[in-house]
JSON list of C-alpha atoms in Angstrom, two decimals:
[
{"chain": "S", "resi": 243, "resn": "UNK", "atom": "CA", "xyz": [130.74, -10.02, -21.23]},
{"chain": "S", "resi": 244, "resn": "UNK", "atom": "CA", "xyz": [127.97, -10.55, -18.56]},
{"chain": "S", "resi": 245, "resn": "UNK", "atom": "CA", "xyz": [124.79, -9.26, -21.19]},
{"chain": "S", "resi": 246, "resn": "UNK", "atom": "CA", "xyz": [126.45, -12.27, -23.47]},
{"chain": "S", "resi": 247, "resn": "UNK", "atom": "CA", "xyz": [125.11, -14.37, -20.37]},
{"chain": "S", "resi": 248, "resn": "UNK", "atom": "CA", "xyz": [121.54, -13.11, -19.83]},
{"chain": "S", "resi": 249, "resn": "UNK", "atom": "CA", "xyz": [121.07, -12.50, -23.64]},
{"chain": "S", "resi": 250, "resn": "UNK", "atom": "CA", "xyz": [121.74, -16.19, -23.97]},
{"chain": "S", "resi": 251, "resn": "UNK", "atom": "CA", "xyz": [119.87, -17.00, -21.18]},
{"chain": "S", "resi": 252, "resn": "UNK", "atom": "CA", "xyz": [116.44, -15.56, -23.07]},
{"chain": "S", "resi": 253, "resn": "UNK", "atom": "CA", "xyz": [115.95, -12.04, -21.70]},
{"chain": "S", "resi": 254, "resn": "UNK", "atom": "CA", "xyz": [117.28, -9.65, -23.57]},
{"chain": "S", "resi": 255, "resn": "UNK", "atom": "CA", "xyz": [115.63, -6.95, -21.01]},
{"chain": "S", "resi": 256, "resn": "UNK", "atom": "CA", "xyz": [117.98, -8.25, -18.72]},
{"chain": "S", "resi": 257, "resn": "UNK", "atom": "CA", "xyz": [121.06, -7.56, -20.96]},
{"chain": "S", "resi": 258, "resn": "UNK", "atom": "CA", "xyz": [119.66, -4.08, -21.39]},
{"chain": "S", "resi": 259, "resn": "UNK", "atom": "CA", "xyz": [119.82, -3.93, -17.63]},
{"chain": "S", "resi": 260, "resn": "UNK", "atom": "CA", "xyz": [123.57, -4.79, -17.44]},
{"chain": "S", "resi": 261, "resn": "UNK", "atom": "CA", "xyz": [125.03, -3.12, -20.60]},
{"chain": "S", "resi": 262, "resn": "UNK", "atom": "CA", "xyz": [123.69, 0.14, -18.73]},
{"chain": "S", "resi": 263, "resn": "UNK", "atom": "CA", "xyz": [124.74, -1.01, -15.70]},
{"chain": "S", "resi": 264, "resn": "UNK", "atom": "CA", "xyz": [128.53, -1.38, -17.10]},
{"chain": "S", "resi": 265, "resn": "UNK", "atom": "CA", "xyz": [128.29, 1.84, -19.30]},
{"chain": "S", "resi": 266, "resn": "UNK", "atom": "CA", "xyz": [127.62, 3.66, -15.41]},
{"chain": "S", "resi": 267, "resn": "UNK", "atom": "CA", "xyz": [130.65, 1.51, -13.84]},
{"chain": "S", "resi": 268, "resn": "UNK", "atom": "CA", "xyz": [133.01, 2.53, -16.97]},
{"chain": "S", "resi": 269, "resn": "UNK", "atom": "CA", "xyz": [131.69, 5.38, -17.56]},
{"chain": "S", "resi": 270, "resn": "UNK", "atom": "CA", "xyz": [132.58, 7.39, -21.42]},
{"chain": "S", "resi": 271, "resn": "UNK", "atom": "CA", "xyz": [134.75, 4.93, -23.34]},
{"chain": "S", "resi": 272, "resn": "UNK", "atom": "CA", "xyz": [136.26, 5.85, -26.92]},
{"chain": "S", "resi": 273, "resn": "UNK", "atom": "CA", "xyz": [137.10, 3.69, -30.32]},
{"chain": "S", "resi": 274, "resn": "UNK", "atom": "CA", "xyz": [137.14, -0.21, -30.32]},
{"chain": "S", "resi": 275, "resn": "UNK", "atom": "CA", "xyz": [135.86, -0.19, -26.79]},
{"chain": "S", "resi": 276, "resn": "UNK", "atom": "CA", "xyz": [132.60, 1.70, -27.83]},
{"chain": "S", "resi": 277, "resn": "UNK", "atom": "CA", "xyz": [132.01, -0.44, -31.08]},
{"chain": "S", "resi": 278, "resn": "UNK", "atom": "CA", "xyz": [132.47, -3.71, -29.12]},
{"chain": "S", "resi": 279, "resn": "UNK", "atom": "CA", "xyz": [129.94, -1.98, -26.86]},
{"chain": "S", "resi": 280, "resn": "UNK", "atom": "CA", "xyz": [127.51, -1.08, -29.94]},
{"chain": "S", "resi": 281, "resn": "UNK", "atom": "CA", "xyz": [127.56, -5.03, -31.22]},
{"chain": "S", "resi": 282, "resn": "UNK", "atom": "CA", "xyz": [126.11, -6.35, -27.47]},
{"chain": "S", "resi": 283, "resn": "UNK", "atom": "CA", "xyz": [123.94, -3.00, -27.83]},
{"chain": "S", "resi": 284, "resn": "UNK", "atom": "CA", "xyz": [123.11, -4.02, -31.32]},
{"chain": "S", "resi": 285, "resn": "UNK", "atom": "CA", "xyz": [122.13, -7.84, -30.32]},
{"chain": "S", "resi": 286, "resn": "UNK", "atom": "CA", "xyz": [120.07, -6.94, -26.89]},
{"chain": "S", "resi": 287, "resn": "UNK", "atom": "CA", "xyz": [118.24, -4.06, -29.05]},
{"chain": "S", "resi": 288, "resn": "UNK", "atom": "CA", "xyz": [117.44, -6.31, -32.24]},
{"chain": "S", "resi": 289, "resn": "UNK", "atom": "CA", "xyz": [115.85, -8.96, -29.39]},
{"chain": "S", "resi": 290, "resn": "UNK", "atom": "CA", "xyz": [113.63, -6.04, -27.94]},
{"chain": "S", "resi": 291, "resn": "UNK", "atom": "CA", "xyz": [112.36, -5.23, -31.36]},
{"chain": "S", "resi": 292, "resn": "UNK", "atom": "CA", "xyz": [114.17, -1.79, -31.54]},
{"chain": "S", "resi": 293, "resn": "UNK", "atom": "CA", "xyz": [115.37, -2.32, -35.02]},
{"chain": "S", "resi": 294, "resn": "UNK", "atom": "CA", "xyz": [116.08, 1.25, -36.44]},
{"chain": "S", "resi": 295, "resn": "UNK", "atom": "CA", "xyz": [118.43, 1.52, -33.35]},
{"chain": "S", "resi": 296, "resn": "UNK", "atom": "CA", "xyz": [119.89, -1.95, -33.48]},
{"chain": "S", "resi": 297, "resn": "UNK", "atom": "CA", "xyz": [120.44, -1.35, -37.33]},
{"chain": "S", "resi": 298, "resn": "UNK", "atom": "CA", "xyz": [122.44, 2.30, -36.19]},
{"chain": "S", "resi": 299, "resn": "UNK", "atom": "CA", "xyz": [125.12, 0.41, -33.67]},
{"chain": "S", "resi": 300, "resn": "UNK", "atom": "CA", "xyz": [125.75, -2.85, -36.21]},
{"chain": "S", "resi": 301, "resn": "UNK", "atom": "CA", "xyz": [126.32, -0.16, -39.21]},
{"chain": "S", "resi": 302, "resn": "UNK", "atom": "CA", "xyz": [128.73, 1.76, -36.63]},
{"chain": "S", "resi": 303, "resn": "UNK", "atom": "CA", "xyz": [130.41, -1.15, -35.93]},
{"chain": "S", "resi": 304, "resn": "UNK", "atom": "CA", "xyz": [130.66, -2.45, -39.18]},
{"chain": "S", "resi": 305, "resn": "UNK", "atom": "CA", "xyz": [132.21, 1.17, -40.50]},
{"chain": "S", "resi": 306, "resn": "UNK", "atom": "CA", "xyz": [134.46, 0.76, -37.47]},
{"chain": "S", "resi": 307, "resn": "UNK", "atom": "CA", "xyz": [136.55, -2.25, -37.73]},
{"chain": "S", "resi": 308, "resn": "UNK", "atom": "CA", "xyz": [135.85, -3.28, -41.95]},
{"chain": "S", "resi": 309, "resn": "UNK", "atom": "CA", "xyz": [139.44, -2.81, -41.78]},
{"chain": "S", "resi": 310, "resn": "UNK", "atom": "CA", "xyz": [140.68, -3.71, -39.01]},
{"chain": "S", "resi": 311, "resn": "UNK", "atom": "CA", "xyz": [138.82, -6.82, -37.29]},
{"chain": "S", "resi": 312, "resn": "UNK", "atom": "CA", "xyz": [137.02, -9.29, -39.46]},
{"chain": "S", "resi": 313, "resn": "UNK", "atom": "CA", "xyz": [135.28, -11.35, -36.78]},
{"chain": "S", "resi": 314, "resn": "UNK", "atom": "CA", "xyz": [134.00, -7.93, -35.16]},
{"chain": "S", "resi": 315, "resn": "UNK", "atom": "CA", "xyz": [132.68, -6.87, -38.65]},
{"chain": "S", "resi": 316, "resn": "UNK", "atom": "CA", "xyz": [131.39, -10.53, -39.04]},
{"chain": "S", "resi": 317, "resn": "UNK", "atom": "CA", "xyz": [129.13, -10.64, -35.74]},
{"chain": "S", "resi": 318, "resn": "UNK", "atom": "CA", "xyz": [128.36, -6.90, -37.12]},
{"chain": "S", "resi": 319, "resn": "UNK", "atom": "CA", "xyz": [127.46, -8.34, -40.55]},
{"chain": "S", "resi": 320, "resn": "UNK", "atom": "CA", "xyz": [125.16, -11.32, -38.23]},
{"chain": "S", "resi": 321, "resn": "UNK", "atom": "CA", "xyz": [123.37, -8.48, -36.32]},
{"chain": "S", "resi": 322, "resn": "UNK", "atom": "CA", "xyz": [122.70, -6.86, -39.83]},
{"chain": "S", "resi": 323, "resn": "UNK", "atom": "CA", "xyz": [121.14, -9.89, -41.25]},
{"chain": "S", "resi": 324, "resn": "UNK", "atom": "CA", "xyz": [119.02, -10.17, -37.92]},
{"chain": "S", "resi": 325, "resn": "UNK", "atom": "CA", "xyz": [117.58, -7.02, -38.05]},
{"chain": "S", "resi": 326, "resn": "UNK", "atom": "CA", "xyz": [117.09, -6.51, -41.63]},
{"chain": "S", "resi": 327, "resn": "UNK", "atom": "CA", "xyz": [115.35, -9.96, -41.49]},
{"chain": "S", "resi": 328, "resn": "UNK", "atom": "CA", "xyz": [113.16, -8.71, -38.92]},
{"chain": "S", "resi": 329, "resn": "UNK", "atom": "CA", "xyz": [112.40, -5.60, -40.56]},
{"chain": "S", "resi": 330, "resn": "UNK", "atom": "CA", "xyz": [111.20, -7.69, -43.93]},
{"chain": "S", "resi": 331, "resn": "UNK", "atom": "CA", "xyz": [114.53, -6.24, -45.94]},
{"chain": "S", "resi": 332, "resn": "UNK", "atom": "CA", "xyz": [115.75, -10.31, -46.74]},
{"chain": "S", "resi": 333, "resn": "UNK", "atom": "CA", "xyz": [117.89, -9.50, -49.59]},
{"chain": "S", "resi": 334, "resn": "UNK", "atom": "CA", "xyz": [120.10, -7.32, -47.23]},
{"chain": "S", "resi": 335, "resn": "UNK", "atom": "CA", "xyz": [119.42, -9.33, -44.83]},
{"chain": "S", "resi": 336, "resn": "UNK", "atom": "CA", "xyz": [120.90, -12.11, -47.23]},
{"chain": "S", "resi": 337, "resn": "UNK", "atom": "CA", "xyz": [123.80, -9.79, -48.18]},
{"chain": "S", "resi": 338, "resn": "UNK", "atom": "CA", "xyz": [124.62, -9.49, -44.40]},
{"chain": "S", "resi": 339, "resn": "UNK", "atom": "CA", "xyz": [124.16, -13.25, -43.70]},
{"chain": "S", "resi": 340, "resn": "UNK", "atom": "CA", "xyz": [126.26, -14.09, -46.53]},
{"chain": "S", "resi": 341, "resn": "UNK", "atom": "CA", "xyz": [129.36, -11.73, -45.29]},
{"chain": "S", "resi": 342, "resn": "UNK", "atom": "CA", "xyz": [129.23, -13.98, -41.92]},
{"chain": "S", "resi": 343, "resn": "UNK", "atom": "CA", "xyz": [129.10, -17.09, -43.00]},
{"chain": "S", "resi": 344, "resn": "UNK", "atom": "CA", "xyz": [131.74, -16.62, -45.41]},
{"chain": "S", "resi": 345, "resn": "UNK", "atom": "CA", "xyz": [134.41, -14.59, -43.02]},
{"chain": "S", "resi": 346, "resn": "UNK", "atom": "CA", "xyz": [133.48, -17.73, -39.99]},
{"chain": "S", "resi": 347, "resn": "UNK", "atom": "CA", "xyz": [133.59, -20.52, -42.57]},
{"chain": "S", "resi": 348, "resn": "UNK", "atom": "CA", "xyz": [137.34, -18.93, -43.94]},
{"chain": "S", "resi": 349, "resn": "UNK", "atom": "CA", "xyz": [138.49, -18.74, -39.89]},
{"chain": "S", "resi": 350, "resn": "UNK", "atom": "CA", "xyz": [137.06, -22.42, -39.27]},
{"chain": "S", "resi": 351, "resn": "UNK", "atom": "CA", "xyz": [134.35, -21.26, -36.38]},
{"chain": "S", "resi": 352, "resn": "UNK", "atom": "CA", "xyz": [131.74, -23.67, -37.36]},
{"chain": "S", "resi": 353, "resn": "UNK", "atom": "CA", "xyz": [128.82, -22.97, -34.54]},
{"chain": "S", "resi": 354, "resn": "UNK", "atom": "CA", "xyz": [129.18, -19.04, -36.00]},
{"chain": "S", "resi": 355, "resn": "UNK", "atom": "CA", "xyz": [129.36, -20.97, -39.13]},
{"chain": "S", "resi": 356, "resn": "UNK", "atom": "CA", "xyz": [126.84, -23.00, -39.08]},
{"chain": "S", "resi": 357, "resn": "UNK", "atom": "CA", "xyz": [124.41, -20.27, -37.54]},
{"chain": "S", "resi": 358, "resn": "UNK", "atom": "CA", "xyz": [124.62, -17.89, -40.31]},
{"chain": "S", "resi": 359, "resn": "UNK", "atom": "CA", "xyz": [123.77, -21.16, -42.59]},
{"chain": "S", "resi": 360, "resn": "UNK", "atom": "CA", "xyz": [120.84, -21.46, -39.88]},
{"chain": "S", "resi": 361, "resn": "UNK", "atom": "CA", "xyz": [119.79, -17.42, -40.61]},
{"chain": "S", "resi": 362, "resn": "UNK", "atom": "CA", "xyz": [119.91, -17.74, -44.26]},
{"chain": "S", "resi": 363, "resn": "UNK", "atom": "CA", "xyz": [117.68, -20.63, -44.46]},
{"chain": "S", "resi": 364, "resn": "UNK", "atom": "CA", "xyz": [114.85, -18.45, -42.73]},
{"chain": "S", "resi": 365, "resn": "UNK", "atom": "CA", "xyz": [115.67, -15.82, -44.86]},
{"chain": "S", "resi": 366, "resn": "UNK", "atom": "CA", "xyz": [115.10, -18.04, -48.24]},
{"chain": "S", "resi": 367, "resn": "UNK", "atom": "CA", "xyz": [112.47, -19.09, -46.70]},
{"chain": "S", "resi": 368, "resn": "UNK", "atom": "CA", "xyz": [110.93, -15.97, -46.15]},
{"chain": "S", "resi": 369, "resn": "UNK", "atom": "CA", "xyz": [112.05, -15.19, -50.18]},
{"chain": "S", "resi": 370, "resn": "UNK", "atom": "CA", "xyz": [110.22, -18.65, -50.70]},
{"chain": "S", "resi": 371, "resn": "UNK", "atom": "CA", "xyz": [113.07, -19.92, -52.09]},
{"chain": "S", "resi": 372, "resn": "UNK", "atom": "CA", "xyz": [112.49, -23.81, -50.19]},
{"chain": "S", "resi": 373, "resn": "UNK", "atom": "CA", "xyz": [115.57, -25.38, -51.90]},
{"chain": "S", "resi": 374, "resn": "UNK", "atom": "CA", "xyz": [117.92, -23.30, -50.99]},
{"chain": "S", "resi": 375, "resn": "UNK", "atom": "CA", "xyz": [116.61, -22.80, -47.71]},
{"chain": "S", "resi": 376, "resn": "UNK", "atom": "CA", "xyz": [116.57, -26.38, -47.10]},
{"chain": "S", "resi": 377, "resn": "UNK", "atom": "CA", "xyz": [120.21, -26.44, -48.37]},
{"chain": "S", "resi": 378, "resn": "UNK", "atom": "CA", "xyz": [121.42, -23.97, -45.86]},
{"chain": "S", "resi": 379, "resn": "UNK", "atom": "CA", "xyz": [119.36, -25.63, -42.84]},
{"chain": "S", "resi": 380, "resn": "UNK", "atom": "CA", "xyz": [120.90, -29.27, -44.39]},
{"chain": "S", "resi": 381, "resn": "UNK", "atom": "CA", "xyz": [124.40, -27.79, -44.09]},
{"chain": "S", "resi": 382, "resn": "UNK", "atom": "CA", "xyz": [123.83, -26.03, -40.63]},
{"chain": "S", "resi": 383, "resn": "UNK", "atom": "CA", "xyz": [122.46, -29.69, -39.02]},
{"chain": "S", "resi": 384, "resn": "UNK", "atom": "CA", "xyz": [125.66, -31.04, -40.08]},
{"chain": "S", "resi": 385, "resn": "UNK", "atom": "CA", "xyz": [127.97, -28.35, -38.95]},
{"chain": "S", "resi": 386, "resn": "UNK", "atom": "CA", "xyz": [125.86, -28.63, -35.64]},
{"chain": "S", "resi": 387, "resn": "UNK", "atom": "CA", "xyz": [126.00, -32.49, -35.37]},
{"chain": "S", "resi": 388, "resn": "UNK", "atom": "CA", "xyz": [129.65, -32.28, -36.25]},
{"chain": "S", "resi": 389, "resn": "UNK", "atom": "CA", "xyz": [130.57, -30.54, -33.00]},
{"chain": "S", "resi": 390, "resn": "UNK", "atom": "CA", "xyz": [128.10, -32.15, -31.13]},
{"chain": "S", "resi": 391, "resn": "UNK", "atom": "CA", "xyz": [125.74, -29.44, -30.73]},
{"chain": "S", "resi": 392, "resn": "UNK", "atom": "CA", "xyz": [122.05, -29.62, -30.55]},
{"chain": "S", "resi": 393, "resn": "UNK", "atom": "CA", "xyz": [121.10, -27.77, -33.64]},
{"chain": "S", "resi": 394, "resn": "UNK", "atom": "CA", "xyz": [117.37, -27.57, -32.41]},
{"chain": "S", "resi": 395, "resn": "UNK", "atom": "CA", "xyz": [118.88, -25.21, -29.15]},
{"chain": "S", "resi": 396, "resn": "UNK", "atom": "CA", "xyz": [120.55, -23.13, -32.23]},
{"chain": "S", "resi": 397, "resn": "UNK", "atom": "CA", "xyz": [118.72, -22.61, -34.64]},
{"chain": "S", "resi": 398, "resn": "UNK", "atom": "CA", "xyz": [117.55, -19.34, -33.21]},
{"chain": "S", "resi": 399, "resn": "UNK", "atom": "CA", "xyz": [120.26, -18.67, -31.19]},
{"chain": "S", "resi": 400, "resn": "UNK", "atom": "CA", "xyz": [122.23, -15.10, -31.31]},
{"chain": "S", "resi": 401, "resn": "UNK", "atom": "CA", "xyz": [126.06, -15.60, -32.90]}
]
């Protein structure tokens, strides 16, 4: 999706730009289409700081597809942890982190992997719990390094 491009890029105002920007070219769209919709939504608004309405679109997508698509209620469960790290809620935020990187570690998707390794060490961090932080961010550097990736560019990089 284009906003996937200028959220990665480091301006989430410019994602903002193009979801609406797509949402006026589609126009009204119903079910998965509006959920998958909600999780870039979700992502571009957690960036900008709007974290009430970030948290609204990952719990809507989350609701949507718990039972029907694991990896869309896995990047859910990522934008979760985001936000509710933001917002200073780290056990949820833990909880949420937790539901990723278990559901990308099961499908073998080890930058998604490895990322949610990467969230939770902030988050134990911000619990003060050092070892275990330093455990997650031990096991992210070598999920990075194992597909070649420099872990420095993810460590704060969206899923």
């Amino acid at each position: 999706m284009l906003t996937e491009v200028a959220y990665r890029s480091g301006s989430p105002e410019a994602a903002r730009r193009q979801l609406y920007d797509i949402e006026r070219l589609f126009g009204a769209t119903t079910g998965g289409a509006v959920e998958e919709s909600n999780l870039h939504w979700g992502a571009v608004l957690a960036a900008l700081g709007e974290h009430e309405e970030a948290l609204r679109r990952a719990k809507s997508v989350m609701t949507y597809f718990s039972g029907t698509s694991r990896t869309y209620a896995a990047a859910a469960a990522y934008c979760l942890a985001t936000v509710h790290h933001a917002m200073g809620d780290h056990l949820a935020a833990l909880a949420a982190a937790r539901q990723a990187r278990d559901f990308y570690r099961s499908v073998s998707a080890p930058l998604r992997w490895a990322r949610s390794l990467a969230l939770m060490a902030s988050i134990h961090e911000a619990l003060h719990r050092i070892d275990e932080a330093r455990q997650c961010r031990d096991e992210a550097n070598r999920l990075f390094r194992s597909i070649d990736v420099d872990e420095t560019a993810q460590l704060n990089s969206p899923v």
